[in-house]
């Protein structure tokens, strides 16, 4: 009953409501069962109202963007999924070097927008398959750059629906972490402070980094990017390779033969297949090296 009240309100706010939506269509791993309902958020205002109402009604929910770092249970998600997609992806210039982007904006779109305005600093993010919201949440990074290098502030929605600004000093940004992983607030937009650059130089850097991704990473298969966090002083991929796990397979899931830091869906993998590979890798690396690899991917259970 409470879930239906929430979904009725979502419809009133002109959000598209999809029942029994397969989560495999909304995650880069391409696995996961169906959710009770998915709500395509239409605006920051609708997000704030629905977050507030969901908490008031004690309805279980999760907010997702491109689903590039999520692993949903094969049974699905017993609750409501709020989708930050193309309806909440506005991007615009605030001043000569500051870009405003809503949480549903893809990183590729953000990087191309920066390029169009001759702004440098975001080249590292070109090719990361996530959204602005997810990138801030994870402090996404690659090739010696990360979000904390370029973000000025962001807006977030509290559990009571209050929208407020969080400065970079209060974002708690560290290696693949932010305050949002601990405070249950939802990112709705970000402000990025860049530097004026030369169009051709920025484009060349983006092309170079994309080429490096394609040559070294298994982009031809569904995955969540790097599966494990980098242990201090080590590289997860090298540890996994040194333990003889390259190509280790369970069902349709495999430690990539191209880059051992990636677990990929070779075709028809289930979430349980992927989790089995992850657990085996963690146990083997721990036994052989003493390092316990921490999973970078967020694993979402069917129910609480």
XYZ file of C-alpha atoms in Angstrom:
304
model
C 0.000 0.000 0.000
C 2.745 2.457 0.957
C 4.747 1.565 -2.142
C 1.717 2.291 -4.316
C 1.255 5.672 -2.612
C 4.824 6.517 -3.518
C 4.365 5.395 -7.108
C 1.111 7.342 -7.452
C 2.965 10.441 -6.272
C 5.720 9.747 -8.801
C 3.142 9.685 -11.579
C 1.689 12.980 -10.346
C 5.186 14.461 -10.587
C 5.391 13.328 -14.231
C 7.929 10.612 -13.538
C 7.641 7.496 -15.680
C 6.840 4.441 -13.543
C 7.864 0.965 -14.752
C 6.725 -2.153 -12.895
C 8.769 -5.381 -12.719
C 11.597 -3.715 -14.627
C 14.589 -6.034 -15.314
C 17.683 -4.608 -13.632
C 19.881 -6.376 -16.154
C 18.812 -3.638 -18.586
C 20.109 -0.929 -16.257
C 23.511 -2.243 -15.123
C 26.745 -2.556 -17.073
C 27.211 -6.132 -15.795
C 23.890 -6.994 -17.506
C 22.726 -9.155 -14.599
C 20.063 -8.934 -11.901
C 16.388 -9.777 -11.602
C 13.404 -7.428 -11.580
C 12.641 -4.617 -9.175
C 9.201 -3.979 -7.708
C 9.080 -0.735 -9.670
C 11.429 1.756 -11.303
C 10.797 5.497 -11.308
C 12.469 7.623 -13.974
C 13.136 10.859 -12.053
C 11.876 13.908 -13.955
C 13.569 16.746 -12.029
C 15.488 17.663 -8.886
C 12.184 18.787 -7.356
C 10.512 15.415 -8.002
C 13.571 13.638 -6.604
C 13.397 15.658 -3.377
C 9.688 15.019 -2.911
C 9.963 11.296 -3.612
C 12.991 10.783 -1.357
C 11.127 12.522 1.456
C 7.943 10.502 0.893
C 9.791 7.186 0.580
C 11.447 7.751 3.950
C 8.192 8.935 5.521
C 6.391 5.796 4.271
C 9.369 3.496 5.053
C 9.522 2.285 1.452
C 12.827 0.656 0.518
C 14.523 2.399 -2.389
C 17.828 2.824 -4.166
C 19.016 5.554 -6.534
C 20.949 4.530 -9.654
C 22.428 6.232 -12.704
C 24.102 4.186 -15.411
C 24.422 1.174 -13.091
C 28.136 0.966 -13.863
C 29.262 -0.077 -10.403
C 26.289 -2.122 -9.194
C 25.569 -5.819 -8.874
C 21.926 -6.651 -8.185
C 20.726 -9.999 -6.841
C 19.456 -12.527 -9.398
C 16.082 -12.350 -7.609
C 16.000 -8.606 -8.222
C 15.342 -5.778 -5.780
C 12.420 -5.819 -3.367
C 11.776 -2.093 -3.478
C 11.682 0.976 -5.695
C 14.565 2.011 -7.934
C 14.877 5.733 -8.646
C 16.564 6.156 -12.025
C 18.627 9.300 -12.594
C 18.612 9.263 -16.369
C 18.116 11.478 -19.392
C 15.386 13.538 -17.702
C 17.861 14.881 -15.164
C 21.016 15.428 -17.223
C 21.089 19.206 -17.775
C 24.531 20.705 -18.327
C 25.492 24.381 -18.646
C 28.246 26.930 -18.071
C 28.109 28.945 -14.837
C 31.081 31.162 -15.696
C 34.078 30.893 -18.032
C 35.596 27.877 -16.249
C 32.761 26.368 -14.171
C 30.345 23.714 -15.439
C 27.055 22.761 -13.785
C 25.887 19.206 -14.502
C 22.941 17.284 -13.105
C 23.477 13.838 -11.618
C 22.058 11.938 -14.589
C 24.508 13.508 -17.042
C 26.978 10.946 -18.389
C 30.683 11.526 -17.837
C 31.241 11.256 -21.583
C 28.723 14.055 -22.181
C 30.391 16.157 -19.468
C 33.858 15.616 -20.971
C 32.673 16.503 -24.473
C 30.966 19.632 -23.150
C 34.227 20.674 -21.476
C 36.068 20.071 -24.750
C 33.572 22.219 -26.676
C 34.308 25.069 -24.249
C 38.106 24.594 -24.389
C 38.281 23.494 -20.748
C 40.880 21.055 -19.474
C 40.970 18.881 -16.362
C 38.352 16.223 -17.126
C 40.231 14.269 -19.771
C 40.886 11.405 -17.309
C 37.137 10.763 -17.051
C 36.554 10.321 -20.773
C 35.442 6.749 -21.230
C 34.436 6.038 -17.638
C 30.942 4.524 -18.127
C 29.138 6.364 -15.363
C 27.122 9.462 -14.576
C 27.996 12.626 -12.675
C 26.124 11.391 -9.610
C 27.874 8.037 -9.581
C 31.253 9.651 -10.247
C 30.929 11.938 -7.236
C 29.579 9.102 -5.078
C 32.615 6.933 -5.906
C 35.149 9.747 -6.439
C 35.721 8.122 -9.818
C 39.203 8.276 -11.210
C 41.640 6.988 -13.795
C 45.026 7.825 -15.295
C 46.218 9.928 -12.354
C 43.045 12.013 -12.152
C 39.920 11.820 -10.017
C 36.745 13.764 -9.374
C 38.090 15.504 -6.278
C 40.632 17.263 -8.525
C 37.918 19.095 -10.452
C 34.772 19.314 -8.324
C 33.896 22.563 -6.555
C 30.667 21.535 -4.823
C 27.514 19.531 -5.334
C 23.864 19.668 -4.371
C 22.379 16.799 -2.407
C 18.960 15.726 -1.174
C 18.657 14.751 2.490
C 16.346 11.960 3.634
C 13.723 14.577 4.570
C 13.792 16.029 1.049
C 15.894 19.098 1.883
C 18.120 20.179 -1.017
C 21.414 21.698 0.081
C 24.903 22.497 -1.212
C 27.947 20.539 -0.066
C 31.361 22.152 -0.596
C 34.298 20.064 -1.769
C 35.873 20.232 1.705
C 32.831 18.450 3.150
C 32.476 15.770 0.468
C 34.819 13.337 2.212
C 36.422 12.398 -1.082
C 39.054 9.679 -0.874
C 40.076 6.671 -2.933
C 36.744 5.455 -4.371
C 34.779 6.941 -1.495
C 32.735 9.982 -0.461
C 30.505 11.060 2.415
C 27.475 9.889 0.420
C 28.422 6.266 0.966
C 27.768 6.847 4.657
C 25.050 9.502 5.026
C 22.146 8.243 2.829
C 21.917 11.569 0.971
C 21.384 11.619 -2.799
C 23.524 13.686 -5.178
C 21.450 15.786 -7.575
C 24.096 17.893 -9.366
C 27.722 18.995 -9.317
C 29.811 22.084 -10.063
C 33.129 21.445 -11.794
C 35.940 24.002 -11.812
C 38.291 23.549 -14.782
C 41.063 25.481 -16.527
C 41.148 27.117 -19.934
C 43.021 24.949 -22.419
C 43.592 24.418 -26.129
C 40.898 22.455 -27.979
C 43.287 20.279 -29.996
C 45.422 19.436 -26.941
C 42.350 18.464 -24.888
C 40.956 16.353 -27.730
C 44.318 14.647 -28.303
C 44.498 13.694 -24.612
C 40.963 12.312 -24.658
C 41.673 10.258 -27.781
C 44.938 8.986 -26.273
C 43.300 7.877 -23.025
C 40.395 6.235 -24.840
C 42.904 4.358 -26.979
C 44.723 3.152 -23.863
C 41.420 1.952 -22.389
C 40.529 0.020 -25.519
C 43.937 -1.609 -25.784
C 44.233 -2.648 -22.129
C 40.673 -3.123 -20.878
C 38.067 -5.755 -21.904
C 35.519 -3.219 -23.139
C 34.029 -5.812 -25.490
C 32.338 -7.588 -22.551
C 29.861 -6.323 -19.941
C 31.585 -5.489 -16.650
C 31.672 -2.885 -13.909
C 35.147 -1.696 -14.791
C 37.787 -2.460 -12.168
C 36.201 -5.026 -9.861
C 38.548 -4.547 -6.920
C 40.026 -1.542 -5.174
C 43.767 -1.084 -5.440
C 45.545 -2.334 -2.300
C 48.049 0.137 -0.896
C 51.368 -0.261 -2.672
C 50.020 -2.927 -5.044
C 47.815 -3.424 -8.098
C 44.831 -5.757 -7.868
C 45.238 -6.980 -11.436
C 48.873 -7.978 -10.902
C 48.096 -9.808 -7.657
C 45.307 -11.732 -9.390
C 47.514 -12.554 -12.366
C 50.401 -13.663 -10.140
C 48.014 -16.049 -8.358
C 47.309 -17.794 -11.664
C 43.709 -16.622 -11.880
C 43.712 -15.145 -15.395
C 40.714 -16.614 -17.204
C 39.231 -18.239 -14.079
C 35.595 -18.916 -14.977
C 32.322 -19.767 -13.246
C 29.342 -20.078 -15.581
C 29.337 -16.991 -17.774
C 31.595 -14.954 -15.474
C 35.344 -14.768 -15.945
C 38.485 -13.047 -14.690
C 39.322 -11.182 -17.882
C 42.126 -12.667 -19.948
C 42.909 -9.147 -21.155
C 43.089 -7.440 -17.740
C 42.943 -9.496 -14.543
C 41.511 -6.576 -12.546
C 38.213 -7.000 -14.406
C 35.573 -9.659 -13.879
C 33.507 -9.805 -17.071
C 30.252 -11.296 -18.286
C 31.327 -13.497 -21.203
C 27.668 -14.228 -21.971
C 24.753 -15.439 -19.902
C 26.440 -14.818 -16.560
C 24.279 -14.527 -13.463
C 25.046 -12.333 -10.493
C 25.819 -15.489 -8.527
C 28.384 -16.501 -11.179
C 30.087 -13.120 -10.805
C 30.006 -13.290 -7.004
C 31.488 -16.787 -7.105
C 34.404 -15.514 -9.190
C 34.868 -12.516 -6.875
C 34.882 -14.691 -3.740
C 37.314 -17.188 -5.253
C 39.676 -14.404 -6.307
C 39.523 -12.798 -2.863
C 40.159 -16.100 -1.059
C 42.981 -17.173 -3.379
C 44.778 -13.821 -3.289
C 44.433 -13.717 0.507
C 45.860 -17.232 0.891
C 48.758 -16.696 -1.501
C 49.747 -13.079 -0.816
C 48.124 -11.968 2.428
C 46.246 -9.170 0.664
C 42.459 -9.058 1.069
C 41.072 -7.459 -2.071
C 38.175 -5.132 -1.354
C 35.381 -5.175 -3.897
C 34.872 -1.856 -5.673
C 31.474 -2.961 -6.981
C 28.469 -2.313 -4.735
C 26.503 -5.524 -4.154
C 22.767 -4.941 -3.669
C 20.760 -7.688 -1.887
C 17.214 -8.590 -2.878
C 15.807 -7.555 0.503
C 17.012 -5.895 3.689
